[in-house]
Amino acid sequence: DIQRVTPWTAMLTAIFAKASVIYNPIVYGLSHPHFRSSVRQYLSACTTAASAGHGTTASLMR
């Protein structure tokens, strides 16, 4: 029955659905070990390049 759905409920479900853009990558990253290790490797390369003074991430994308 459409009259039982309040505007608050409709808004809350829409916000939850749109927020999936934010929480889906987090859930994916936490549940896939290969993805986690790739992110760690990339972040390690970024911090190594930054501390070595290279400063650009374009060389890391190769």
One Martini backbone bead per residue (centre of mass of N, CA, C, O) as a GRO file, in nm:
protein
   62
    1ASP     BB    1   0.092   0.039   0.027
    2ILE     BB    2   0.155   0.372  -0.047
    3GLN     BB    3   0.046   0.514   0.225
    4ARG     BB    4   0.271   0.370   0.420
    5VAL     BB    5   0.480   0.549   0.282
    6THR     BB    6   0.698   0.758   0.386
    7PRO     BB    7   0.909   1.008   0.312
    8TRP     BB    8   1.137   0.906   0.495
    9THR     BB    9   1.156   0.620   0.375
   10ALA     BB   10   1.212   0.703   0.084
   11MET     BB   11   1.471   0.864   0.145
   12LEU     BB   12   1.636   0.642   0.288
   13THR     BB   13   1.646   0.440   0.050
   14ALA     BB   14   1.786   0.632  -0.150
   15ILE     BB   15   2.042   0.684   0.015
   16PHE     BB   16   2.133   0.390   0.041
   17ALA     BB   17   2.160   0.337  -0.264
   18LYS     BB   18   2.365   0.576  -0.324
   19ALA     BB   19   2.585   0.480  -0.106
   20SER     BB   20   2.706   0.233  -0.261
   21VAL     BB   21   2.940   0.389  -0.393
   22ILE     BB   22   3.098   0.389  -0.120
   23TYR     BB   23   3.072   0.085   0.014
   24ASN     BB   24   3.150  -0.122  -0.209
   25PRO     BB   25   3.463  -0.084  -0.225
   26ILE     BB   26   3.511  -0.160   0.069
   27VAL     BB   27   3.396  -0.444   0.060
   28TYR     BB   28   3.574  -0.544  -0.167
   29GLY     BB   29   3.850  -0.486  -0.032
   30LEU     BB   30   3.795  -0.673   0.226
   31SER     BB   31   3.716  -0.953   0.046
   32HIS     BB   32   3.992  -0.920  -0.141
   33PRO     BB   33   4.316  -1.011  -0.132
   34HIS     BB   34   4.429  -0.910  -0.405
   35PHE     BB   35   4.339  -0.619  -0.377
   36ARG     BB   36   4.487  -0.557  -0.113
   37SER     BB   37   4.777  -0.616  -0.219
   38SER     BB   38   4.770  -0.403  -0.446
   39VAL     BB   39   4.729  -0.156  -0.268
   40ARG     BB   40   4.980  -0.192  -0.094
   41GLN     BB   41   5.181  -0.177  -0.327
   42TYR     BB   42   5.105   0.104  -0.428
   43LEU     BB   43   5.148   0.260  -0.160
   44SER     BB   44   5.443   0.181  -0.131
   45ALA     BB   45   5.537   0.316  -0.395
   46CYS     BB   46   5.447   0.602  -0.322
   47THR     BB   47   5.621   0.637  -0.064
   48THR     BB   48   5.892   0.578  -0.199
   49ALA     BB   49   5.882   0.805  -0.412
   50ALA     BB   50   5.844   1.041  -0.213
   51SER     BB   51   6.108   0.985  -0.043
   52ALA     BB   52   6.297   1.005  -0.312
   53GLY     BB   53   6.172   1.266  -0.489
   54HIS     BB   54   5.984   1.222  -0.737
   55GLY     BB   55   5.652   1.302  -0.698
   56THR     BB   56   5.541   1.108  -0.916
   57THR     BB   57   5.276   0.885  -1.041
   58ALA     BB   58   5.327   0.811  -1.341
   59SER     BB   59   5.554   0.595  -1.296
   60LEU     BB   60   5.354   0.396  -1.134
   61MET     BB   61   5.149   0.323  -1.381
   62ARG     BB   62   5.335   0.110  -1.549
   0.00000   0.00000   0.00000
